[in-house]
Structures are given as structure tokens and as C-alpha cells.
């Protein structure tokens, strides 16, 4: 049976309280996409539970009544994962935002899934700890979203991605059953279902809580910003730094278009002949951080750096990070719409990969800026355009496909950290052979046999997904 919005609102309000249910045209519009705004589909209703028991009741009701549901954190995802593809109920973790336990002697903390990433680190900063995964969206993106996407960030080059920092989760599966997955101490026996949940993009259930690892803050941090005359000089320097045996805490690259946008929006003067910058951080004991950053500076100089700045204090460090932190926000200066793509290649292939990115943008009549985790080989071409111009949306989709095909050709992956969502649903099968894909489908079906949990994401297994694809892109009503 098809449920009307009013019927769903009444049903949800009877399970929780009326003020936890959002409905109406403004709500449908606000929740029809995440930060990947190319594809859109509205929910009927949004519900905001406050604890695991409420999540279980909501999901059990959806399962019993055949209503699709989509977990949603802050909606900063970049592949359409939180878009309610077949409508139904969006289960928002906005009110699941409590830190539940801090346990410094065991270097761990328990928090609800809707807690913003940065709030985790702020809660333990006085004790000298932080939560290491640091996506650039960390001020708003949630622990649950980070787990679902296995998020990375500038410092994951040295500290690892989210999966290295989660000990256990509480998961409500598609039937509304509550599971405790993982172990609060390292080395739990049995199948490693925790690894399966991390990175599953909300398709295997909704995570309500997690125990996370706490990482001690480094004693000292040294930050360097180097400008280069060509992007090739910069990308080749990345490979030389890595080959030298140093593991920087962060090794980020920004190209000229990003610098131009940041300068226009916030003021960030840079040498006029600069085509790219590397932002490199080394940390640890003072003598190690000093020695490593000195060596990094030498390598940059040898490979053509025009100017090198090293921060002397926290204020200068913030200034060197300014363009990296404000880059996405500044992109609005260049065009009304941006789409950030995500792919991975071995870092030594960056020079030819970036050449290809610029070629693709020129051929398809799109602007492109690059700001990415160069040390991980995790590129993020940011295509900018005006979506009101005919053919631009199709061009940006084609650009994404061509970038990913090149990543695969160079021995890389279809996604580094933004996930598959709906954006790359056709691309996953290009990375895996049919038997490996079949195993992934079987795993998903083991958790989600009725296809109600975040349908049409990662693997197009739900009824109606294929025919709905045109509708998401606004091509059909
Ligand atoms: C400016 C900007 C910078 C970014 N920088 C980075 C970066 O450096 N590194 C990086 O990895 N990503 C980055 N991202 C992408 C995005 O922020 C991350 O993927 C983030 O983890 C998403 O968190 P969220 O709370 O916004 O999740 P949402 O966008 O709400 O959801 C993302 C996916 O997770 C699922 N989900 C959400 N919560 C739960 C839950 N509790 N249980 C189960 N499934 C759930 C959703 O169904 C969806 O599939 C960036 C995005 C932006 C806009």
C-alpha cells in the first residue's frame, strides 16, 4: 500500500512524539539531496529519534509496512548516499548527538551517531586526546556519517581512516533488531562484521552509537606551505617526499584555481606565477618533527619550489591552512554549482592523472579546481559550472566517469572516501569482476533482504531503482 504523507506523519508521531517528526514541502525540499546535488528525490517524512530504542521502533514499523527508509547524518555526503531514492522516511540522527562516556585510561569514548566529528575531539582536548579521522567537513559531519562512508581527511595519511578508529557500534538492522557489533577491546573473535558495517553507506542498517578510539595529540606539529610554478613540479614532489621514507601527518595539494577563489573571497595573496601549492605537516617529538620538516623543505626546494613558508606558531599554522580550510566555501566565487569527484591512484601517478583531469575539463567545457589528499593519491577534481546552462549536468557526469576510468587504468579505485551512493552505482562493477560483485550483492542481501534500507545505493538491488534514475536527475516526473 502507498502511504500518504499525512498517514506517515501520524504513524511516526505515534511511535515517538509529534515534535520529532518533520513534514511539508519545505522539508521535502531540504532533504531531497546531500552535498551531491545532481540527483534529487524527496522523502515523504523526516523523523528524528533520540535513542536506539526509538530508532528500532521506527525501523521495525517501516519494515512491517513496506516503507523505504534512509539514514541521514548532516547531509554533507558527496555521492548522494543520504538522498531518499525511493521516498519514504528519512531517519535523521540530528537528535542522537550525545557523548555518552569518556574513558581516557582505555583511550576510548562512546558517543551517539549524530554527534558532529569535531565535537568528539573537543570533548577530550583537555585530556590531550583527539578523534583522528578529520574530514574537511568535520565541523558538521557526524560520527555515523563518517562510519557509513569510512571517511578520511588531511591527517589520515599518517593516522588512518575511520575504520582504524572504531572499536564497536550499535546497529539497528532493516527488521528493527538491535546488534552490538565489534568489541570494546581490540582483537574480538568471529567474523569481522564491524569492518563490513564501516563503509557500508547506511545500506546495512542504522548505526546509533559507537565506541571510538582516542588518539594522543602529537607533542609538536610543524606546518609547511610550498608554492610551485607548475602542477607537475608539485605532483612530482609528492612522490619524492613519500619515496624519501617520511610519513607526513598531512600532504595536501591545492591548484591555482582554488587559490584564486580563496584570495577573491577571503584574501590569500600568493606569488603570481604559482600554479600549485603543497601543504605538508610533520608531527611527533620536537626533534623528529623538526628534522622531518627540514628534509621536506629540502625536497621541495630541489624540485622547484618558488617559495616555502614554515609556521612558527599556531597563528601562522592557521594562516597556512587557510586556503585548504576555506577552499570549498570560496568556490562559489567561480560558479553557482560545484560537483566534487573522488578517486584514488597510486601517488606516483599524480602527474599524468592531473594532466588528464585538466584535459577532460577543457574538452567538456567545464571549469575545474583541484584540492586533495595528495599523499594518499586521493584526488578531488571540483568541477564548477552553471547547471542552468543546457548540457552542463550531462557534461559533469561524463567528466566524473572519465576521471574514474582513468583512475582504474592507473591501478586505482573508484572512490577514496566519498563512497558510491547513487553517483557511482554504475562504476563499482567496473572495478570488480562479476563473481566479486555477486559476493557483495549476497552480503547486502544478508542484511537487507527486503531492500527497504537505503535502497538503490552502492548496489542497484532494489525494485524500481533503474527506472527511478532518470527521475532523480530531473529528466522525468
Ligand atoms: C566541504 C566538504 C568537505 C568534505 N571533506 C571530506 C573529507 O575530507 N574526507 C571525507 O572522507 N569526506 C569528506 N566530505 C564528505 C562527507 O562530509 C563525509 O562523507 C561525511 O562522513 C558524511 O557525514 P554526514 O553526517 O554528513 O553523513 P550524510 O551525508 O548524512 O550521510 C552519508 C551516508 O551515510 C549514511 N549514514 C549517515 N548516518 C548514518 C548512521 N548513523 N548509520 C548508518 N548510515 C548512516 C547515509 O545514509 C549516507 O549513505 C566532505 C564533504 C563536504 C561537503
Coordinates of C-alpha atoms and ligand atoms in Angstrom, one line a residue:
X1 CA 0.0 0.0 0.0
X2 CA 1.2 3.5 -0.8
X3 CA 1.1 5.8 2.3
X4 CA 0.2 9.4 2.1
X5 CA 2.4 12.0 3.9
X6 CA -0.3 12.6 6.5
X7 CA -0.7 8.9 7.2
X8 CA 3.1 8.5 7.6
X9 CA 3.2 11.6 9.8
X10 CA 0.5 10.2 12.1
X11 CA 2.2 6.8 12.2
X12 CA 5.6 8.2 13.1
X13 CA 4.2 10.7 15.7
X14 CA 2.5 7.8 17.5
X15 CA 5.9 6.0 17.7
X16 CA 7.9 8.9 19.1
X17 CA 6.5 12.4 19.8
X18 CA 4.9 14.8 17.2
X19 CA 7.8 17.3 17.6
X20 CA 10.2 14.6 16.4
X21 CA 8.5 14.4 13.0
X22 CA 9.0 16.9 10.2
X23 CA 6.7 17.2 7.1
X24 CA 5.7 19.6 4.4
X25 CA 7.0 20.9 1.2
X26 CA 10.0 22.9 2.7
X27 CA 11.1 19.7 4.5
X28 CA 10.7 17.6 1.4
X29 CA 12.9 20.0 -0.5
X30 CA 15.5 20.4 2.3
X31 CA 16.0 16.7 2.5
X32 CA 15.9 15.8 -1.2
X33 CA 19.7 15.6 -1.7
X34 CA 23.0 15.8 0.1
X35 CA 26.0 17.8 -1.0
X36 CA 25.9 15.9 -4.3
X37 CA 23.0 18.0 -5.7
X38 CA 22.9 16.5 -9.2
X39 CA 20.4 13.8 -8.2
X40 CA 17.4 14.6 -6.1
X41 CA 14.4 12.7 -4.6
X42 CA 12.1 13.8 -1.8
X43 CA 11.2 11.9 1.3
X44 CA 7.6 11.8 2.5
X45 CA 8.6 12.5 6.1
X46 CA 11.6 13.1 8.3
X47 CA 11.8 11.6 11.8
X48 CA 14.4 12.5 14.5
X49 CA 14.8 9.7 17.1
X50 CA 16.8 10.4 20.3
X51 CA 17.9 6.9 21.3
X52 CA 18.5 3.4 20.0
X53 CA 15.1 2.1 21.2
X54 CA 13.3 4.8 19.2
X55 CA 15.3 4.0 16.1
X56 CA 14.4 0.3 16.4
X57 CA 10.7 1.1 16.7
X58 CA 10.7 3.4 13.7
X59 CA 12.7 0.9 11.5
X60 CA 10.6 -2.1 12.6
X61 CA 7.4 -0.1 11.6
X62 CA 8.9 0.7 8.2
X63 CA 9.8 -2.9 7.7
X64 CA 6.4 -4.2 8.7
X65 CA 4.7 -1.8 6.4
X66 CA 7.0 -2.0 3.4
X67 CA 8.1 1.7 3.6
X68 CA 11.7 2.5 2.5
X69 CA 13.9 4.4 4.9
X70 CA 17.2 6.3 4.6
X71 CA 19.6 7.1 7.4
X72 CA 20.9 10.7 7.4
X73 CA 23.5 12.5 9.4
X74 CA 24.5 16.1 8.5
X75 CA 23.8 15.5 4.7
X76 CA 27.4 16.5 3.7
X77 CA 27.9 13.3 1.7
X78 CA 29.2 13.8 -1.8
X79 CA 27.7 10.8 -3.6
X80 CA 24.0 11.0 -2.9
X81 CA 24.0 8.4 -0.1
X82 CA 21.5 10.3 2.1
X83 CA 19.1 11.1 -0.8
X84 CA 15.9 9.1 -0.1
X85 CA 16.0 7.4 -3.5
X86 CA 12.5 5.8 -3.3
X87 CA 11.0 8.4 -1.0
X88 CA 9.6 7.1 2.3
X89 CA 11.1 8.0 5.7
X90 CA 14.4 9.8 6.3
X91 CA 15.7 8.8 9.8
X92 CA 17.8 11.8 10.8
X93 CA 20.4 11.4 13.6
X94 CA 20.2 15.1 14.4
X95 CA 19.0 14.4 17.9
X96 CA 21.3 11.4 18.5
X97 CA 24.0 13.9 19.5
X98 CA 25.2 12.9 23.0
X99 CA 28.7 11.9 24.1
X100 CA 27.9 9.1 26.5
X101 CA 31.2 8.0 28.1
X102 CA 34.8 9.2 28.1
X103 CA 37.4 6.6 29.2
X104 CA 40.9 8.1 29.0
X105 CA 42.7 5.2 30.7
X106 CA 41.5 2.9 28.0
X107 CA 41.8 5.6 25.3
X108 CA 38.2 5.3 24.1
X109 CA 34.9 7.2 24.1
X110 CA 31.3 6.3 23.5
X111 CA 29.0 8.7 21.5
X112 CA 25.7 8.7 19.7
X113 CA 26.0 8.6 15.9
X114 CA 24.7 12.1 15.2
X115 CA 27.5 13.7 17.2
X116 CA 29.5 16.1 14.9
X117 CA 33.0 14.8 14.3
X118 CA 34.7 18.0 15.8
X119 CA 32.6 17.8 19.0
X120 CA 34.3 14.4 19.7
X121 CA 37.8 15.9 19.6
X122 CA 36.7 19.0 21.5
X123 CA 35.3 16.8 24.3
X124 CA 38.7 15.2 25.0
X125 CA 41.0 18.0 24.0
X126 CA 41.8 19.0 27.6
X127 CA 43.0 15.4 28.3
X128 CA 45.4 15.6 25.4
X129 CA 43.4 13.4 23.0
X130 CA 41.5 13.7 19.7
X131 CA 39.4 11.5 17.3
X132 CA 41.8 11.1 14.5
X133 CA 39.6 11.0 11.3
X134 CA 39.3 14.6 10.3
X135 CA 37.2 15.0 7.1
X136 CA 37.2 18.7 6.0
X137 CA 33.5 18.7 6.8
X138 CA 34.3 17.8 10.4
X139 CA 32.6 20.8 12.0
X140 CA 29.2 19.4 10.9
X141 CA 29.6 15.9 9.5
X142 CA 28.6 13.2 12.0
X143 CA 30.2 10.2 13.6
X144 CA 27.5 8.0 11.9
X145 CA 28.1 9.5 8.5
X146 CA 31.9 9.1 9.0
X147 CA 31.4 5.4 9.9
X148 CA 29.0 4.9 7.0
X149 CA 31.4 6.4 4.5
X150 CA 34.7 5.2 6.2
X151 CA 35.7 8.9 6.0
X152 CA 39.3 10.1 5.6
X153 CA 40.7 13.6 5.9
X154 CA 44.0 15.5 5.6
X155 CA 45.6 13.6 8.5
X156 CA 44.6 10.1 7.5
X157 CA 47.9 9.8 5.6
X158 CA 49.6 9.1 8.9
X159 CA 46.7 8.2 11.2
X160 CA 44.4 6.1 9.0
X161 CA 40.8 6.3 8.0
X162 CA 37.7 5.9 10.2
X163 CA 37.8 2.1 10.2
X164 CA 41.1 2.2 12.2
X165 CA 39.4 4.3 14.9
X166 CA 36.2 2.5 15.7
X167 CA 36.0 -0.3 18.3
X168 CA 32.3 -1.2 18.2
X169 CA 28.9 0.0 17.0
X170 CA 25.3 -0.4 17.9
X171 CA 23.4 -1.2 14.7
X172 CA 19.7 -1.3 14.1
X173 CA 19.2 -3.6 11.1
X174 CA 16.4 -3.5 8.5
X175 CA 14.0 -5.5 10.7
X176 CA 14.5 -3.2 13.7
X177 CA 16.7 -5.7 15.5
X178 CA 19.5 -4.2 17.6
X179 CA 23.0 -5.6 17.3
X180 CA 26.2 -4.9 19.2
X181 CA 29.0 -5.3 16.7
X182 CA 32.7 -5.3 17.3
X183 CA 34.5 -5.4 20.7
X184 CA 35.3 -2.6 23.2
X185 CA 38.8 -4.1 23.4
X186 CA 41.0 -5.0 20.4
X187 CA 41.0 -8.4 18.9
X188 CA 37.4 -9.6 19.0
X189 CA 36.8 -13.1 17.7
X190 CA 34.4 -14.3 15.0
X191 CA 33.8 -12.8 11.6
X192 CA 34.8 -9.1 11.3
X193 CA 31.3 -7.7 10.8
X194 CA 32.5 -4.3 12.1
X195 CA 34.6 -3.8 9.0
X196 CA 31.6 -4.7 6.9
X197 CA 29.5 -2.1 8.6
X198 CA 32.1 0.6 8.3
X199 CA 31.9 2.0 4.8
X200 CA 28.5 0.3 4.1
X201 CA 26.9 3.7 3.4
X202 CA 23.8 3.1 5.5
X203 CA 22.7 0.2 3.4
X204 CA 23.1 -2.5 6.2
X205 CA 21.2 -0.7 8.9
X206 CA 21.5 2.5 11.0
X207 CA 24.3 2.9 13.5
X208 CA 23.0 4.6 16.7
X209 CA 26.2 4.6 18.9
X210 CA 29.9 3.7 18.7
X211 CA 32.9 3.3 20.9
X212 CA 35.7 5.2 19.2
X213 CA 39.5 5.1 19.8
X214 CA 41.1 8.2 21.3
X215 CA 44.5 9.2 19.8
X216 CA 47.0 11.2 21.9
X217 CA 47.7 14.7 20.5
X218 CA 51.2 15.0 18.9
X219 CA 53.8 16.7 21.0
X220 CA 54.7 19.1 18.2
X221 CA 53.4 20.0 14.8
X222 CA 55.4 21.6 12.0
X223 CA 53.5 23.0 9.0
X224 CA 55.0 24.0 5.7
X225 CA 53.4 25.6 2.6
X226 CA 55.3 25.5 -0.7
X227 CA 54.3 27.1 -4.0
X228 CA 55.3 25.7 -7.4
X229 CA 55.4 27.1 -10.9
X230 CA 53.7 24.0 -12.4
X231 CA 51.3 21.4 -11.1
X232 CA 53.8 18.8 -12.4
X233 CA 56.5 20.2 -10.1
X234 CA 54.1 19.9 -7.2
X235 CA 52.8 16.4 -8.0
X236 CA 56.3 15.1 -8.7
X237 CA 57.4 16.5 -5.3
X238 CA 54.7 14.4 -3.6
X239 CA 56.2 11.2 -4.9
X240 CA 59.7 12.3 -3.9
X241 CA 58.6 13.1 -0.3
X242 CA 56.9 9.7 0.0
X243 CA 59.9 7.9 -1.6
X244 CA 62.2 9.5 1.0
X245 CA 60.6 7.4 3.7
X246 CA 59.0 10.3 5.6
X247 CA 55.3 9.8 6.6
X248 CA 54.0 13.3 6.9
X249 CA 50.9 13.8 9.0
X250 CA 49.3 15.6 6.1
X251 CA 50.3 16.2 2.5
X252 CA 47.6 18.2 0.7
X253 CA 47.7 19.9 -2.7
X254 CA 45.8 23.0 -4.0
X255 CA 45.9 24.2 -7.5
X256 CA 45.8 27.8 -8.8
X257 CA 42.0 27.9 -9.3
X258 CA 41.5 27.2 -5.6
X259 CA 44.0 29.8 -4.6
X260 CA 42.3 32.4 -6.9
X261 CA 38.9 31.6 -5.4
X262 CA 40.2 31.8 -1.8
X263 CA 42.1 35.1 -2.5
X264 CA 39.0 36.6 -4.1
X265 CA 36.7 35.5 -1.2
X266 CA 38.9 35.8 1.9
X267 CA 42.2 37.4 0.9
X268 CA 45.1 35.0 0.4
X269 CA 47.9 36.6 -1.6
X270 CA 50.3 34.2 -3.3
X271 CA 53.2 34.5 -5.7
X272 CA 51.7 35.4 -9.1
X273 CA 53.5 32.6 -11.0
X274 CA 52.1 29.9 -8.7
X275 CA 50.2 27.1 -10.4
X276 CA 50.0 24.8 -7.3
X277 CA 50.8 24.6 -3.6
X278 CA 51.6 21.7 -1.3
X279 CA 50.6 21.9 2.4
X280 CA 52.7 19.5 4.4
X281 CA 52.6 18.7 8.1
X282 CA 55.0 16.6 10.2
X283 CA 54.4 15.8 13.8
X284 CA 55.7 13.9 16.8
X285 CA 58.5 14.6 19.3
X286 CA 60.1 18.1 18.6
X287 CA 63.4 16.8 17.3
X288 CA 61.6 14.4 14.9
X289 CA 59.1 16.9 13.6
X290 CA 61.9 19.5 13.1
X291 CA 64.1 17.0 11.3
X292 CA 61.3 15.8 9.0
X293 CA 60.0 19.2 8.0
X294 CA 63.6 20.4 7.3
X295 CA 64.0 17.4 5.0
X296 CA 60.6 18.0 3.3
X297 CA 61.7 21.7 2.7
X298 CA 64.9 20.4 1.1
X299 CA 62.9 18.1 -1.2
X300 CA 60.5 20.9 -2.2
X301 CA 63.4 23.2 -2.9
X302 CA 65.2 20.6 -5.0
X303 CA 62.1 20.1 -7.1
X304 CA 61.5 23.7 -8.0
X305 CA 59.5 25.3 -5.1
X306 CA 59.2 29.0 -5.7
X307 CA 58.5 29.9 -2.0
X308 CA 58.5 27.9 1.2
X309 CA 56.8 29.1 4.4
X310 CA 57.1 27.2 7.7
X311 CA 54.8 28.2 10.6
X312 CA 56.4 29.4 13.8
X313 CA 53.3 29.3 15.9
X314 CA 49.6 28.3 16.0
X315 CA 48.5 31.6 14.4
X316 CA 50.9 31.1 11.5
X317 CA 49.8 27.5 11.2
X318 CA 46.2 28.6 10.8
X319 CA 47.2 31.1 8.1
X320 CA 49.0 28.4 6.1
X321 CA 45.9 26.1 6.4
X322 CA 43.6 29.0 5.4
X323 CA 43.3 28.1 1.7
X324 CA 42.8 24.4 2.4
X325 CA 40.1 25.0 5.1
X326 CA 38.2 27.7 3.1
X327 CA 38.8 26.4 -0.4
X328 CA 35.3 24.7 -0.9
X329 CA 33.5 27.7 0.6
X330 CA 35.3 30.0 -1.8
X331 CA 34.3 28.0 -4.9
X332 CA 31.0 29.9 -5.1
X333 CA 33.1 32.8 -6.4
X334 CA 33.8 30.8 -9.6
X335 CA 30.4 29.4 -10.5
X336 CA 26.9 28.7 -9.0
X337 CA 27.3 24.9 -9.0
X338 CA 30.2 22.6 -8.0
X339 CA 30.5 18.8 -8.1
X340 CA 33.4 17.3 -6.2
X341 CA 34.6 14.0 -7.6
X342 CA 36.6 11.4 -5.7
X343 CA 39.0 8.8 -7.0
X344 CA 42.3 7.2 -6.0
X345 CA 45.5 6.4 -7.8
X346 CA 49.0 5.4 -6.6
X347 CA 50.5 8.8 -5.7
X348 CA 53.4 8.4 -8.2
X349 CA 50.8 8.6 -11.0
X350 CA 49.5 12.0 -9.9
X351 CA 51.4 14.0 -12.6
X352 CA 49.7 12.2 -15.5
X353 CA 46.4 11.9 -13.7
X354 CA 46.1 15.7 -13.2
X355 CA 47.1 16.3 -16.8
X356 CA 44.1 14.1 -17.7
X357 CA 41.7 15.9 -15.3
X358 CA 42.6 19.3 -16.9
X359 CA 42.2 17.8 -20.4
X360 CA 38.7 16.3 -19.6
X361 CA 37.5 19.7 -18.2
X362 CA 38.7 21.6 -21.3
X363 CA 37.1 19.0 -23.7
X364 CA 33.8 19.1 -21.9
X365 CA 33.7 22.9 -21.4
X366 CA 33.8 22.8 -17.6
X367 CA 35.9 24.7 -15.0
X368 CA 37.9 22.5 -12.7
X369 CA 39.8 23.2 -9.5
X370 CA 41.8 20.6 -7.5
X371 CA 42.3 20.4 -3.8
X372 CA 43.0 17.0 -2.4
X373 CA 44.8 14.5 -0.2
X374 CA 47.9 14.2 -2.5
X375 CA 49.9 11.9 -0.1
X376 CA 47.1 9.3 -0.3
X377 CA 46.8 9.7 -4.1
X378 CA 43.1 10.6 -3.3
X379 CA 42.2 13.3 -5.8
X380 CA 39.1 15.5 -5.7
X381 CA 38.6 17.4 -9.0
X382 CA 36.0 20.0 -8.3
X383 CA 34.1 20.7 -11.5
X384 CA 32.4 24.1 -11.5
X385 CA 29.6 25.2 -13.9
X386 CA 26.2 26.8 -14.2
X387 CA 23.7 24.0 -14.1
X388 CA 21.1 26.2 -15.8
X389 CA 23.1 26.0 -19.0
X390 CA 22.0 23.2 -21.3
X391 CA 24.2 20.1 -21.3
X392 CA 26.3 21.1 -18.3
X393 CA 24.9 18.4 -15.9
X394 CA 25.4 15.7 -18.5
X395 CA 29.0 17.1 -19.1
X396 CA 29.8 16.9 -15.4
X397 CA 28.5 13.3 -15.1
X398 CA 30.6 12.4 -18.1
X399 CA 33.7 14.1 -16.6
X400 CA 33.2 12.1 -13.5
X401 CA 33.0 8.8 -15.4
X402 CA 36.1 9.7 -17.4
X403 CA 38.1 10.6 -14.3
X404 CA 37.2 7.3 -12.6
X405 CA 38.0 5.3 -15.7
X406 CA 41.5 6.9 -15.8
X407 CA 41.9 6.1 -12.1
X408 CA 41.2 2.4 -12.8
X409 CA 43.5 2.4 -15.8
X410 CA 46.3 3.7 -13.5
X411 CA 45.7 1.0 -11.0
X412 CA 43.5 3.0 -8.6
X413 CA 39.9 2.9 -7.2
X414 CA 36.5 4.3 -8.0
X415 CA 36.3 6.0 -4.6
X416 CA 38.8 7.1 -1.9
X417 CA 36.4 8.4 0.8
X418 CA 33.1 9.8 -0.7
X419 CA 31.5 6.4 -1.3
X420 CA 29.4 5.0 -4.2
X421 CA 26.0 6.3 -3.2
X422 CA 24.0 6.8 -6.4
X423 CA 26.7 8.8 -8.1
X424 CA 28.9 5.8 -8.9
X425 CA 26.4 3.0 -8.9
X426 CA 27.4 2.1 -12.5
X427 CA 31.1 2.4 -11.8
X428 CA 31.5 -0.2 -9.0
X429 CA 31.1 -3.1 -11.4
X430 CA 34.0 -1.7 -13.5
X431 CA 36.3 -2.3 -10.5
X432 CA 35.2 -5.8 -9.6
X433 CA 34.6 -8.9 -11.7
X434 CA 31.1 -10.5 -11.8
X435 CA 31.9 -13.1 -9.1
X436 CA 33.2 -10.5 -6.7
X437 CA 30.2 -8.3 -7.4
X438 CA 27.9 -11.2 -6.7
X439 CA 29.5 -11.7 -3.3
X440 CA 28.9 -8.1 -2.5
X441 CA 25.3 -8.4 -3.5
X442 CA 24.9 -11.6 -1.3
X443 CA 26.4 -9.7 1.6
X444 CA 24.0 -6.9 1.2
X445 CA 21.0 -9.3 0.9
X446 CA 22.1 -11.0 4.1
X447 CA 21.4 -7.7 5.9
X448 CA 18.7 -6.2 3.7
X449 CA 16.6 -8.8 2.1
X450 CA 13.5 -6.6 1.6
X451 CA 15.5 -3.7 0.0
X452 CA 14.0 -1.1 2.3
X453 CA 17.2 0.1 4.0
X454 CA 18.6 3.0 1.9
X455 CA 17.5 1.4 -1.4
X456 CA 19.3 2.0 -4.7
X457 CA 22.7 2.9 -3.1
X458 CA 26.0 1.2 -3.7
X459 CA 24.4 -1.8 -5.4
X460 CA 21.3 -1.3 -7.5
X461 CA 19.4 -4.3 -6.0
X462 CA 16.1 -2.6 -5.1
X463 CA 13.0 -2.9 -7.2
X464 CA 12.5 0.3 -9.2
X465 CA 16.0 1.7 -8.8
X466 CA 16.9 1.6 -12.5
X467 CA 13.7 3.2 -13.7
X468 CA 14.0 5.9 -11.0
X469 CA 17.4 7.0 -12.1
X470 CA 16.0 9.3 -14.7
X471 CA 13.6 10.9 -12.2
X472 CA 16.4 11.7 -9.7
X473 CA 18.2 13.7 -12.4
X474 CA 15.0 15.6 -13.1
X475 CA 14.6 14.0 -16.6
X476 CA 11.2 12.5 -15.9
X477 CA 8.4 13.3 -13.5
Ligands
LIG1 C1 33.0 20.7 2.2 C2 33.1 19.2 2.4 C3 34.3 18.6 2.7 C4 34.4 17.2 2.8 N1 35.6 16.6 3.1 C5 35.7 15.3 3.3 C6 37.0 14.7 3.6 O1 38.0 15.4 3.8 N2 37.0 13.4 3.8 C7 35.9 12.6 3.6 O2 36.0 11.4 3.7 N3 34.7 13.1 3.3 C8 34.6 14.5 3.1 N4 33.4 15.0 2.8 C9 32.2 14.1 2.6 C10 31.3 14.0 3.8 O3 31.4 15.1 4.7 C11 31.6 12.7 4.6 O4 31.3 11.6 3.8 C12 30.9 12.6 5.9 O5 31.3 11.4 6.6 C13 29.4 12.4 5.8 O6 28.8 12.6 7.1 P1 27.3 13.1 7.2 O7 27.0 13.1 8.7 O8 27.1 14.4 6.6 O9 26.5 12.0 6.5 P2 25.3 12.1 5.4 O10 25.7 12.8 4.3 O11 24.1 12.5 6.1 O12 25.2 10.5 5.0 C14 26.2 9.9 4.4 C15 25.9 8.4 4.2 O13 25.9 7.8 5.5 C16 24.7 7.2 5.8 N5 24.5 7.5 7.2 C17 24.5 8.6 7.9 N6 24.4 8.4 9.2 C18 24.3 7.1 9.4 C19 24.1 6.3 10.5 N7 24.0 6.8 11.7 N8 24.1 4.9 10.3 C20 24.1 4.4 9.1 N9 24.3 5.1 8.0 C21 24.4 6.5 8.1 C22 23.7 7.9 4.9 O14 22.6 7.0 4.6 C23 24.5 8.1 3.7 O15 24.6 7.0 2.9 C24 33.3 16.4 2.6 C25 32.0 17.0 2.3 C26 32.0 18.4 2.2 C27 30.6 19.0 1.8

